[in-house]
């Protein structure tokens, strides 16, 4: 009976040590799968659309060039 309890304790310690590793691998594989699905969706959608026309009022772009008078 003592030998059985020794094996049981060793198995429980292995489970405690390996549980975080198994959970981390499962999480990583889930994230990898989600990234692959997102990449496939992006490829199927094609290139992003570009807006044509003037930029929106209020700026958002770089300031216009200024002349210093030299040159």
CSV table of N, CA, C and O in Angstrom, one decimal:
chain,number,residue,atom,x,y,z
A,1,UNK,N,0.8,-1.2,0.0
A,1,UNK,CA,0.0,0.0,0.0
A,1,UNK,C,0.9,1.3,0.0
A,1,UNK,O,0.5,2.2,-0.6
A,2,UNK,N,2.0,1.2,0.7
A,2,UNK,CA,2.9,2.4,0.8
A,2,UNK,C,3.5,2.7,-0.6
A,2,UNK,O,3.6,3.8,-1.0
A,3,UNK,N,3.8,1.6,-1.4
A,3,UNK,CA,4.3,1.8,-2.7
A,3,UNK,C,3.3,2.5,-3.6
A,3,UNK,O,3.6,3.4,-4.4
A,4,UNK,N,2.0,2.1,-3.5
A,4,UNK,CA,1.0,2.7,-4.3
A,4,UNK,C,0.9,4.2,-4.0
A,4,UNK,O,0.7,5.0,-4.9
A,5,UNK,N,0.9,4.6,-2.8
A,5,UNK,CA,0.8,6.0,-2.4
A,5,UNK,C,2.0,6.8,-2.9
A,5,UNK,O,1.9,7.9,-3.3
A,6,UNK,N,3.2,6.1,-2.9
A,6,UNK,CA,4.4,6.8,-3.4
A,6,UNK,C,4.2,7.1,-4.9
A,6,UNK,O,4.5,8.2,-5.4
A,7,UNK,N,3.7,6.1,-5.7
A,7,UNK,CA,3.4,6.3,-7.1
A,7,UNK,C,2.4,7.4,-7.3
A,7,UNK,O,2.5,8.2,-8.2
A,8,UNK,N,1.4,7.4,-6.5
A,8,UNK,CA,0.3,8.4,-6.6
A,8,UNK,C,0.8,9.8,-6.3
A,8,UNK,O,0.5,10.7,-7.0
A,9,UNK,N,1.7,9.9,-5.3
A,9,UNK,CA,2.3,11.3,-5.1
A,9,UNK,C,3.2,11.7,-6.2
A,9,UNK,O,3.1,12.9,-6.6
A,10,UNK,N,4.0,10.8,-6.8
A,10,UNK,CA,4.8,11.2,-7.9
A,10,UNK,C,4.0,11.6,-9.1
A,10,UNK,O,4.3,12.6,-9.8
A,11,UNK,N,2.9,10.9,-9.4
A,11,UNK,CA,2.0,11.2,-10.5
A,11,UNK,C,1.4,12.5,-10.3
A,11,UNK,O,1.2,13.3,-11.2
A,12,UNK,N,0.9,12.8,-9.1
A,12,UNK,CA,0.3,14.1,-8.8
A,12,UNK,C,1.3,15.3,-8.9
A,12,UNK,O,1.0,16.3,-9.5
A,13,UNK,N,2.6,15.1,-8.5
A,13,UNK,CA,3.6,16.1,-8.7
A,13,UNK,C,3.8,16.3,-10.2
A,13,UNK,O,4.0,17.5,-10.6
A,14,UNK,N,3.9,15.3,-11.0
A,14,UNK,CA,4.1,15.4,-12.4
A,14,UNK,C,2.9,16.2,-13.0
A,14,UNK,O,3.1,17.1,-13.9
A,15,UNK,N,1.7,15.9,-12.6
A,15,UNK,CA,0.6,16.6,-13.1
A,15,UNK,C,0.6,18.1,-12.8
A,15,UNK,O,0.3,18.9,-13.6
A,16,UNK,N,1.0,18.4,-11.5
A,16,UNK,CA,1.1,19.8,-11.1
A,16,UNK,C,2.2,20.6,-11.9
A,16,UNK,O,2.0,21.7,-12.2
A,17,UNK,N,3.3,19.9,-12.2
A,17,UNK,CA,4.4,20.5,-13.0
A,17,UNK,C,4.0,20.7,-14.5
A,17,UNK,O,4.3,21.7,-15.1
A,18,UNK,N,3.3,19.7,-15.0
A,18,UNK,CA,3.1,19.7,-16.5
A,18,UNK,C,1.8,20.4,-16.8
A,18,UNK,O,1.5,20.7,-18.0
A,19,UNK,N,0.9,20.6,-15.9
A,19,UNK,CA,-0.4,21.3,-16.2
A,19,UNK,C,-0.2,22.7,-16.8
A,19,UNK,O,-0.8,23.0,-17.8
A,20,UNK,N,0.6,23.6,-16.3
A,20,UNK,CA,0.8,24.9,-16.9
A,20,UNK,C,1.4,24.8,-18.3
A,20,UNK,O,1.0,25.6,-19.2
A,21,UNK,N,2.2,23.8,-18.5
A,21,UNK,CA,2.8,23.6,-19.9
A,21,UNK,C,1.7,23.2,-20.9
A,21,UNK,O,1.7,23.8,-22.0
A,22,UNK,N,0.9,22.3,-20.5
A,22,UNK,CA,-0.2,21.9,-21.4
A,22,UNK,C,-1.2,23.0,-21.6
A,22,UNK,O,-1.6,23.2,-22.8
A,23,UNK,N,-1.5,23.8,-20.6
A,23,UNK,CA,-2.4,24.9,-20.8
A,23,UNK,C,-1.8,26.0,-21.7
A,23,UNK,O,-2.5,26.5,-22.6
A,24,UNK,N,-0.5,26.2,-21.6
A,24,UNK,CA,0.2,27.2,-22.4
A,24,UNK,C,0.2,26.7,-23.9
A,24,UNK,O,0.0,27.5,-24.8
A,25,UNK,N,0.5,25.5,-24.1
A,25,UNK,CA,0.5,25.0,-25.5
A,25,UNK,C,-0.9,25.0,-26.1
A,25,UNK,O,-1.0,25.4,-27.3
A,26,UNK,N,-1.9,24.7,-25.3
A,26,UNK,CA,-3.3,24.8,-25.9
A,26,UNK,C,-3.6,26.3,-26.2
A,26,UNK,O,-4.2,26.5,-27.3
A,27,UNK,N,-3.2,27.2,-25.4
A,27,UNK,CA,-3.5,28.6,-25.7
A,27,UNK,C,-2.7,29.1,-26.9
A,27,UNK,O,-3.3,29.8,-27.7
A,28,UNK,N,-1.5,28.7,-27.0
A,28,UNK,CA,-0.7,29.1,-28.2
A,28,UNK,C,-1.3,28.5,-29.5
A,28,UNK,O,-1.3,29.2,-30.5
A,29,UNK,N,-1.7,27.3,-29.4
A,29,UNK,CA,-2.3,26.7,-30.7
A,29,UNK,C,-3.6,27.4,-31.0
A,29,UNK,O,-3.9,27.6,-32.2
A,30,UNK,N,-4.4,27.8,-30.0
A,30,UNK,CA,-5.6,28.5,-30.3
A,30,UNK,C,-5.3,29.9,-30.9
A,30,UNK,O,-5.9,30.3,-31.9
A,31,UNK,N,-4.3,30.6,-30.4
A,31,UNK,CA,-3.9,31.9,-31.0
A,31,UNK,C,-3.4,31.7,-32.4
A,31,UNK,O,-3.7,32.5,-33.3
A,32,UNK,N,-2.6,30.7,-32.6
A,32,UNK,CA,-2.0,30.5,-34.0
A,32,UNK,C,-3.2,30.2,-35.0
A,32,UNK,O,-3.2,30.7,-36.1
A,33,UNK,N,-4.2,29.4,-34.5
A,33,UNK,CA,-5.3,29.1,-35.4
A,33,UNK,C,-6.1,30.3,-35.7
A,33,UNK,O,-6.5,30.6,-36.9
A,34,UNK,N,-6.3,31.2,-34.7
A,34,UNK,CA,-7.0,32.5,-35.0
A,34,UNK,C,-6.3,33.4,-35.9
A,34,UNK,O,-6.8,34.0,-36.8
A,35,UNK,N,-4.9,33.4,-35.8
A,35,UNK,CA,-4.1,34.3,-36.7
A,35,UNK,C,-4.2,33.7,-38.1
A,35,UNK,O,-4.3,34.5,-39.1
A,36,UNK,N,-4.1,32.4,-38.3
A,36,UNK,CA,-4.2,31.8,-39.6
A,36,UNK,C,-5.6,32.1,-40.3
A,36,UNK,O,-5.6,32.5,-41.5
A,37,UNK,N,-6.6,32.0,-39.5
A,37,UNK,CA,-8.0,32.3,-40.0
A,37,UNK,C,-8.1,33.7,-40.4
A,37,UNK,O,-8.7,34.1,-41.4
A,38,UNK,N,-7.5,34.6,-39.6
A,38,UNK,CA,-7.6,36.1,-39.9
A,38,UNK,C,-6.8,36.4,-41.2
A,38,UNK,O,-7.2,37.2,-42.0
A,39,UNK,N,-5.7,35.7,-41.4
A,39,UNK,CA,-4.8,35.9,-42.5
A,39,UNK,C,-5.6,35.4,-43.8
A,39,UNK,O,-5.5,36.1,-44.8
A,40,UNK,N,-6.2,34.3,-43.7
A,40,UNK,CA,-7.0,33.8,-44.8
A,40,UNK,C,-8.1,34.7,-45.2
A,40,UNK,O,-8.4,35.0,-46.3
A,41,UNK,N,-8.8,35.3,-44.2
A,41,UNK,CA,-9.9,36.2,-44.4
A,41,UNK,C,-9.4,37.5,-45.1
A,41,UNK,O,-10.0,38.0,-46.0
A,42,UNK,N,-8.2,37.9,-44.7
A,42,UNK,CA,-7.6,39.1,-45.3
A,42,UNK,C,-7.3,38.9,-46.7
A,42,UNK,O,-7.5,39.7,-47.6
A,43,UNK,N,-6.7,37.7,-47.0
A,43,UNK,CA,-6.3,37.4,-48.4
A,43,UNK,C,-7.6,37.3,-49.3
A,43,UNK,O,-7.6,37.7,-50.5
A,44,UNK,N,-8.6,36.7,-48.8
A,44,UNK,CA,-9.9,36.5,-49.6
A,44,UNK,C,-10.5,37.9,-49.8
A,44,UNK,O,-11.2,38.0,-50.9
A,45,UNK,N,-10.4,38.8,-48.9
A,45,UNK,CA,-11.1,40.1,-49.1
A,45,UNK,C,-10.3,41.0,-50.1
A,45,UNK,O,-10.9,41.9,-50.7
A,46,UNK,N,-9.1,40.7,-50.4
A,46,UNK,CA,-8.3,41.5,-51.4
A,46,UNK,C,-7.7,42.7,-50.7
A,46,UNK,O,-7.7,42.8,-49.5
A,47,UNK,N,-7.1,43.5,-51.5
A,47,UNK,CA,-6.4,44.7,-51.0
A,47,UNK,C,-7.4,45.7,-50.4
A,47,UNK,O,-8.5,45.7,-50.8
A,48,UNK,N,-6.9,46.4,-49.4
A,48,UNK,CA,-7.9,47.4,-48.8
A,48,UNK,C,-8.2,48.5,-49.7
A,48,UNK,O,-7.5,48.8,-50.6
A,49,UNK,N,-9.4,49.0,-49.6
A,49,UNK,CA,-9.9,50.1,-50.5
A,49,UNK,C,-9.2,51.4,-50.2
A,49,UNK,O,-8.9,51.7,-49.0
A,50,UNK,N,-8.9,52.2,-51.2
A,50,UNK,CA,-8.3,53.5,-51.0
A,50,UNK,C,-9.4,54.5,-51.3
A,50,UNK,O,-10.2,54.4,-52.2
A,51,UNK,N,-9.4,55.6,-50.5
A,51,UNK,CA,-10.3,56.7,-50.8
A,51,UNK,C,-9.8,57.6,-51.9
A,51,UNK,O,-8.6,57.9,-51.9
A,52,UNK,N,-10.7,58.0,-52.8
A,52,UNK,CA,-10.2,59.0,-53.8
A,52,UNK,C,-10.9,60.3,-53.4
A,52,UNK,O,-12.1,60.3,-52.9
A,53,UNK,N,-10.3,61.4,-53.7
A,53,UNK,CA,-10.9,62.7,-53.4
A,53,UNK,C,-10.0,63.5,-52.5
A,53,UNK,O,-8.9,63.0,-52.1
A,54,UNK,N,-10.4,64.7,-52.2
A,54,UNK,CA,-9.6,65.5,-51.3
A,54,UNK,C,-9.6,65.0,-49.9
A,54,UNK,O,-10.5,64.3,-49.4
A,55,UNK,N,-8.5,65.3,-49.2
A,55,UNK,CA,-8.4,64.9,-47.8
A,55,UNK,C,-9.5,65.6,-46.9
A,55,UNK,O,-10.0,66.6,-47.3
A,56,UNK,N,-9.8,65.0,-45.8
A,56,UNK,CA,-10.9,65.6,-45.0
A,56,UNK,C,-10.4,67.0,-44.4
A,56,UNK,O,-9.2,67.2,-44.2
A,57,UNK,N,-11.3,67.9,-44.2
A,57,UNK,CA,-11.0,69.2,-43.7
A,57,UNK,C,-10.5,69.0,-42.2
A,57,UNK,O,-10.9,68.1,-41.5
A,58,UNK,N,-9.7,69.9,-41.8
A,58,UNK,CA,-9.2,69.8,-40.5
A,58,UNK,C,-7.8,69.2,-40.4
A,58,UNK,O,-7.3,69.0,-39.3
A,59,UNK,N,-7.2,69.0,-41.5
A,59,UNK,CA,-5.8,68.5,-41.5
A,59,UNK,C,-5.7,67.0,-41.4
A,59,UNK,O,-6.5,66.3,-42.0
A,60,UNK,N,-4.8,66.5,-40.7
A,60,UNK,CA,-4.5,65.1,-40.6
A,60,UNK,C,-3.3,64.7,-41.3
A,60,UNK,O,-2.7,63.7,-41.0
A,61,UNK,N,-2.9,65.5,-42.2
A,61,UNK,CA,-1.6,65.2,-43.0
A,61,UNK,C,-0.5,66.1,-42.5
A,61,UNK,O,-0.6,66.9,-41.6
A,62,UNK,N,0.6,66.1,-43.2
A,62,UNK,CA,1.7,66.9,-42.8
A,62,UNK,C,1.5,68.4,-43.2
A,62,UNK,O,0.7,68.7,-44.1
A,63,UNK,N,2.1,69.3,-42.5
A,63,UNK,CA,1.8,70.7,-42.8
A,63,UNK,C,2.5,71.0,-44.2
A,63,UNK,O,3.4,70.4,-44.7
A,64,UNK,N,1.9,72.1,-44.8
A,64,UNK,CA,2.5,72.5,-46.1
A,64,UNK,C,3.9,73.0,-46.0
A,64,UNK,O,4.3,73.5,-45.0
A,65,UNK,N,4.7,72.8,-47.0
A,65,UNK,CA,6.1,73.3,-47.0
A,65,UNK,C,6.1,74.8,-46.9
A,65,UNK,O,5.3,75.5,-47.4
A,66,UNK,N,7.1,75.3,-46.1
A,66,UNK,CA,7.3,76.8,-46.0
A,66,UNK,C,8.5,77.2,-46.7
A,66,UNK,O,9.5,76.4,-46.7
A,67,UNK,N,8.5,78.4,-47.3
A,67,UNK,CA,9.7,78.9,-48.0
A,67,UNK,C,10.5,79.8,-47.0
A,67,UNK,O,9.9,80.7,-46.4
A,68,UNK,N,11.8,79.7,-46.9
A,68,UNK,CA,12.5,80.5,-46.0
A,68,UNK,C,13.1,81.7,-46.7
A,68,UNK,O,13.7,82.6,-46.1
A,69,UNK,N,13.0,81.8,-48.0
A,69,UNK,CA,13.5,83.0,-48.7
A,69,UNK,C,14.9,82.8,-49.2
A,69,UNK,O,15.4,83.7,-49.9
A,70,UNK,N,15.5,81.7,-48.9
A,70,UNK,CA,16.9,81.5,-49.4
A,70,UNK,C,16.8,80.6,-50.7
A,70,UNK,O,16.0,79.7,-50.8
A,71,UNK,N,17.7,80.9,-51.6
A,71,UNK,CA,17.7,80.0,-52.7
A,71,UNK,C,17.4,80.5,-54.0
A,71,UNK,O,17.0,81.1,-54.7
